[in-house]
CSV table of C-alpha atoms in Angstrom, one decimal:
chain,number,residue,atom,x,y,z
A,1,MET,CA,136.7,95.6,224.5
A,2,LYS,CA,139.9,96.4,226.5
A,3,LYS,CA,139.3,97.8,230.0
A,4,VAL,CA,139.5,101.6,230.0
A,5,LYS,CA,142.6,102.9,231.7
A,6,ILE,CA,141.2,105.3,234.2
A,7,ASP,CA,141.5,105.6,238.0
A,8,LYS,CA,139.9,102.6,239.6
A,9,SER,CA,137.5,104.6,241.8
A,10,TRP,CA,136.2,106.4,238.7
A,11,TYR,CA,136.0,103.1,236.8
A,12,ALA,CA,133.8,101.7,239.5
A,13,MET,CA,131.4,104.7,239.2
A,14,LEU,CA,131.4,104.9,235.4
A,15,LYS,CA,131.7,101.3,234.3
A,16,GLY,CA,128.2,101.2,233.0
A,17,GLU,CA,129.1,104.0,230.5
A,18,PHE,CA,131.8,101.8,229.0
A,19,LYS,CA,129.2,99.2,227.9
A,20,GLU,CA,127.1,101.8,226.1
A,21,THR,CA,126.9,101.9,222.3
A,22,TYR,CA,127.9,105.6,222.3
A,23,TRP,CA,131.1,104.7,224.1
A,24,LYS,CA,132.1,102.1,221.4
A,25,ASP,CA,131.4,104.7,218.7
A,26,LEU,CA,133.4,107.3,220.5
A,27,THR,CA,136.4,105.1,221.1
A,28,ASN,CA,136.4,104.0,217.5
A,29,PHE,CA,136.3,107.6,216.3
A,30,VAL,CA,139.0,108.8,218.7
A,31,ARG,CA,141.3,105.9,217.9
A,32,GLY,CA,140.8,106.6,214.2
A,33,GLU,CA,141.7,110.3,214.7
A,34,TYR,CA,144.9,109.4,216.6
A,35,VAL,CA,146.0,107.2,213.7
A,36,LYS,CA,145.3,109.6,210.8
A,37,GLU,CA,146.4,113.0,212.4
A,38,LYS,CA,147.8,114.7,215.4
A,39,VAL,CA,145.5,114.7,218.4
A,40,TYR,CA,145.8,116.2,221.8
A,41,PRO,CA,146.4,115.4,224.6
A,42,PRO,CA,148.7,112.4,224.3
A,43,PRO,CA,146.7,109.2,224.8
A,44,LYS,CA,148.2,108.6,228.3
A,45,ASP,CA,146.8,112.0,229.4
A,46,ILE,CA,143.2,111.7,228.2
A,47,PHE,CA,142.0,110.6,231.7
A,48,ARG,CA,144.7,112.5,233.7
A,49,ALA,CA,142.1,114.6,235.5
A,50,PHE,CA,140.6,111.5,236.9
A,51,ASP,CA,143.8,109.8,237.7
A,52,LEU,CA,145.1,112.7,239.7
A,53,CYS,CA,141.8,113.3,241.5
A,54,PRO,CA,140.0,110.1,242.5
A,55,TYR,CA,136.3,110.1,242.9
A,56,ASP,CA,136.2,110.1,246.7
A,57,ARG,CA,138.7,113.0,246.9
A,58,VAL,CA,136.8,115.5,244.7
A,59,LYS,CA,136.2,118.8,246.5
A,60,VAL,CA,136.0,121.2,243.6
A,61,VAL,CA,135.0,120.8,239.9
A,62,ILE,CA,136.1,123.3,237.3
A,63,VAL,CA,134.4,122.7,234.0
A,64,GLY,CA,136.1,123.6,230.7
A,65,GLN,CA,135.2,122.9,227.1
A,66,ASP,CA,137.8,121.0,225.0
A,67,PRO,CA,141.5,120.7,225.3
A,68,TYR,CA,143.9,123.3,223.8
A,69,HIS,CA,144.8,122.4,220.2
A,70,GLY,CA,148.3,123.8,220.0
A,71,PRO,CA,151.6,121.8,220.4
A,72,ARG,CA,152.4,120.6,223.9
A,73,GLN,CA,149.6,122.6,225.4
A,74,ALA,CA,146.9,120.1,226.4
A,75,ASN,CA,147.7,117.9,229.4
A,76,GLY,CA,144.4,116.4,230.3
A,77,LEU,CA,143.4,119.1,232.8
A,78,SER,CA,140.9,121.9,232.0
A,79,PHE,CA,142.5,125.3,231.6
A,80,ALA,CA,146.0,123.8,232.2
A,81,VAL,CA,149.1,123.4,229.9
A,82,HIS,CA,152.3,121.5,230.1
A,83,GLU,CA,155.1,122.7,232.3
A,84,GLY,CA,157.2,125.4,230.5
A,85,ILE,CA,154.4,126.3,228.0
A,86,ALA,CA,153.3,129.9,227.9
A,87,LEU,CA,150.1,130.5,229.9
A,88,PRO,CA,147.0,130.8,227.7
A,89,PRO,CA,145.0,134.1,228.2
A,90,SER,CA,142.2,132.4,230.2
A,91,LEU,CA,144.7,130.9,232.7
A,92,VAL,CA,146.5,134.3,233.0
A,93,ASN,CA,143.1,135.8,234.0
A,94,ILE,CA,142.4,132.9,236.5
A,95,PHE,CA,145.8,133.6,238.1
A,96,LYS,CA,145.0,137.3,238.2
A,97,GLU,CA,141.7,136.7,239.9
A,98,ILE,CA,143.4,134.4,242.5
A,99,HIS,CA,145.9,137.2,243.2
A,100,ASP,CA,143.2,139.9,243.5
A,101,ASP,CA,140.8,137.6,245.5
A,102,LEU,CA,143.2,135.9,247.9
A,103,GLY,CA,146.1,138.2,247.9
A,104,ILE,CA,148.5,135.5,246.8
A,105,THR,CA,150.7,135.1,243.8
A,106,PRO,CA,150.1,131.7,242.1
A,107,ASN,CA,152.9,129.5,241.0
A,108,GLN,CA,153.4,130.5,237.4
A,109,SER,CA,153.4,126.9,236.1
A,110,GLY,CA,150.3,126.2,234.0
A,111,ASP,CA,150.4,122.4,234.7
A,112,LEU,CA,147.8,122.7,237.6
A,113,SER,CA,148.4,119.1,238.8
A,114,ARG,CA,149.1,120.8,242.1
A,115,TRP,CA,145.4,121.7,242.3
A,116,ALA,CA,144.2,118.3,241.0
A,117,LYS,CA,146.1,116.4,243.7
A,118,GLN,CA,144.3,118.4,246.3
A,119,GLY,CA,140.9,117.4,245.0
A,120,VAL,CA,140.2,119.8,242.2
A,121,LEU,CA,138.7,117.9,239.2
A,122,LEU,CA,139.7,119.9,236.2
A,123,LEU,CA,137.1,118.5,233.9
A,124,ASN,CA,136.8,119.3,230.2
A,125,SER,CA,133.5,118.5,228.6
A,126,VAL,CA,135.3,117.0,225.5
A,127,LEU,CA,138.5,115.2,226.3
A,128,THR,CA,140.3,115.1,222.9
A,129,VAL,CA,140.9,117.5,220.0
A,130,SER,CA,142.6,117.4,216.6
A,131,ALA,CA,145.7,119.8,216.3
A,132,TYR,CA,144.7,123.3,215.3
A,133,LYS,CA,141.0,122.4,215.0
A,134,PRO,CA,139.2,123.6,218.0
A,135,ALA,CA,136.0,121.7,218.9
A,136,SER,CA,136.8,119.1,216.3
A,137,HIS,CA,135.8,116.2,218.6
A,138,LYS,CA,132.6,117.7,219.9
A,139,GLU,CA,129.3,115.9,219.7
A,140,LYS,CA,131.1,112.5,219.2
A,141,GLY,CA,130.1,111.2,222.7
A,142,TRP,CA,132.5,112.9,225.1
A,143,GLU,CA,129.8,115.2,226.3
A,144,LYS,CA,127.6,112.3,227.3
A,145,PHE,CA,130.4,110.7,229.2
A,146,THR,CA,131.3,113.9,231.1
A,147,ASP,CA,127.7,114.5,231.9
A,148,SER,CA,127.7,111.1,233.5
A,149,VAL,CA,130.8,112.1,235.5
A,150,ILE,CA,128.9,115.1,236.9
A,151,GLN,CA,125.9,113.0,237.6
A,152,ALA,CA,127.9,110.4,239.4
A,153,LEU,CA,129.2,113.1,241.8
A,154,ASN,CA,125.7,114.7,242.0
A,155,GLN,CA,124.0,111.5,243.0
A,156,ASN,CA,126.5,110.1,245.6
A,157,ARG,CA,128.5,113.1,246.9
A,158,GLU,CA,127.8,116.4,248.6
A,159,HIS,CA,129.5,119.6,249.7
A,160,ILE,CA,131.4,119.9,246.4
A,161,VAL,CA,132.1,123.3,244.9
A,162,TYR,CA,131.4,123.7,241.2
A,163,LEU,CA,133.0,126.6,239.4
A,164,LEU,CA,131.0,127.1,236.2
A,165,TRP,CA,132.6,129.9,234.1
A,166,GLY,CA,130.7,130.9,231.0
A,167,LYS,CA,127.4,129.8,229.5
A,168,TYR,CA,128.7,126.5,228.2
A,169,ALA,CA,129.8,125.3,231.7
A,170,GLN,CA,126.6,126.7,233.3
A,171,ILE,CA,124.4,124.7,230.9
A,172,LYS,CA,126.4,121.5,231.6
A,173,GLY,CA,126.0,122.1,235.4
A,174,GLU,CA,122.2,122.5,235.3
A,175,ILE,CA,121.8,119.0,236.8
A,176,ILE,CA,123.7,119.8,239.9
A,177,ASP,CA,121.8,119.8,243.2
A,178,ARG,CA,122.2,123.3,244.6
A,179,ASP,CA,120.9,122.2,248.0
A,180,LYS,CA,123.8,119.9,248.8
A,181,ASN,CA,126.6,121.6,246.8
A,182,LEU,CA,127.9,125.1,246.1
A,183,VAL,CA,127.6,126.2,242.5
A,184,LEU,CA,129.4,129.4,241.6
A,185,THR,CA,128.8,131.0,238.1
A,186,SER,CA,130.4,133.9,236.2
A,187,GLY,CA,131.6,134.9,232.8
A,188,HIS,CA,134.3,132.9,231.2
A,189,PRO,CA,137.9,133.9,232.0
A,190,SER,CA,138.7,134.4,228.3
A,191,PRO,CA,139.7,137.9,227.4
A,192,TYR,CA,136.4,138.3,225.6
A,193,SER,CA,134.4,138.0,228.8
A,194,ALA,CA,136.9,138.5,231.6
A,195,SER,CA,135.1,141.6,232.8
A,196,LEU,CA,132.3,139.3,233.9
A,197,PHE,CA,134.8,136.9,235.5
A,198,PHE,CA,136.9,139.3,237.6
A,199,GLY,CA,135.8,140.4,241.0
A,200,ASN,CA,133.5,137.5,241.8
A,201,HIS,CA,135.7,136.1,244.6
A,202,HIS,CA,135.0,132.5,243.7
A,203,PHE,CA,138.2,131.2,245.3
A,204,THR,CA,137.4,132.8,248.7
A,205,GLN,CA,133.8,131.6,248.5
A,206,CYS,CA,135.0,128.1,247.6
A,207,ASN,CA,137.4,127.8,250.5
A,208,ASP,CA,134.9,129.3,253.0
A,209,TYR,CA,132.3,126.7,251.9
A,210,LEU,CA,134.8,123.8,252.3
A,211,LEU,CA,135.8,125.1,255.8
A,212,LYS,CA,132.2,125.4,256.8
A,213,TYR,CA,131.8,121.6,256.2
A,214,GLY,CA,135.1,120.7,257.8
A,215,ILE,CA,136.8,120.1,254.5
A,216,LYS,CA,140.4,121.2,254.0
A,217,PRO,CA,140.5,124.2,251.7
A,218,ILE,CA,142.4,124.4,248.5
A,219,ASP,CA,145.8,126.0,248.3
A,220,TRP,CA,145.4,128.0,245.1
A,221,HIS,CA,149.1,128.9,244.8
């Protein structure tokens, strides 16, 4: 099997996963989907979250579900979209909360690579999706892989802030050691549950925690 094209620090931590039967089944499924229909994100961006945020640089993890399924939206980062694409409602609400919490106006680009390069792992649970078919690649193996990502951080790193918005992310984060990390939970920023997301001051709490342990805080602009 060809070596997986993912940041070398992540490859070192996850190489055991790439030998598992589920991984072979997953890659066969995903390759087949790319051949027969439109799939997002582009193949080169599947592991973009990891390439922009190497293992040893992770300070914050924001857990999403699966990529956006519309044209040119998904770019490999949870909640993010390509430059120049209209902001999805959830990201609009995230920016609103940043403004209300920190008193700053975020850059209106939805790309979010500016956060990833500072140590924010924008991790979707499922890393691919067929066009216009939300959740079409769920339960094919991606969840097992991304559980292993969280476990790799949980076992060998500490003082990471996990932002778990919505029940789905909270269930995925149950394995996280609360004694050596900060886990912040709230409703999802989707318009359907935003009233449970607004006003929780997660961005202030995140940066205060990082500063407490001598870690440079995130510029959320």
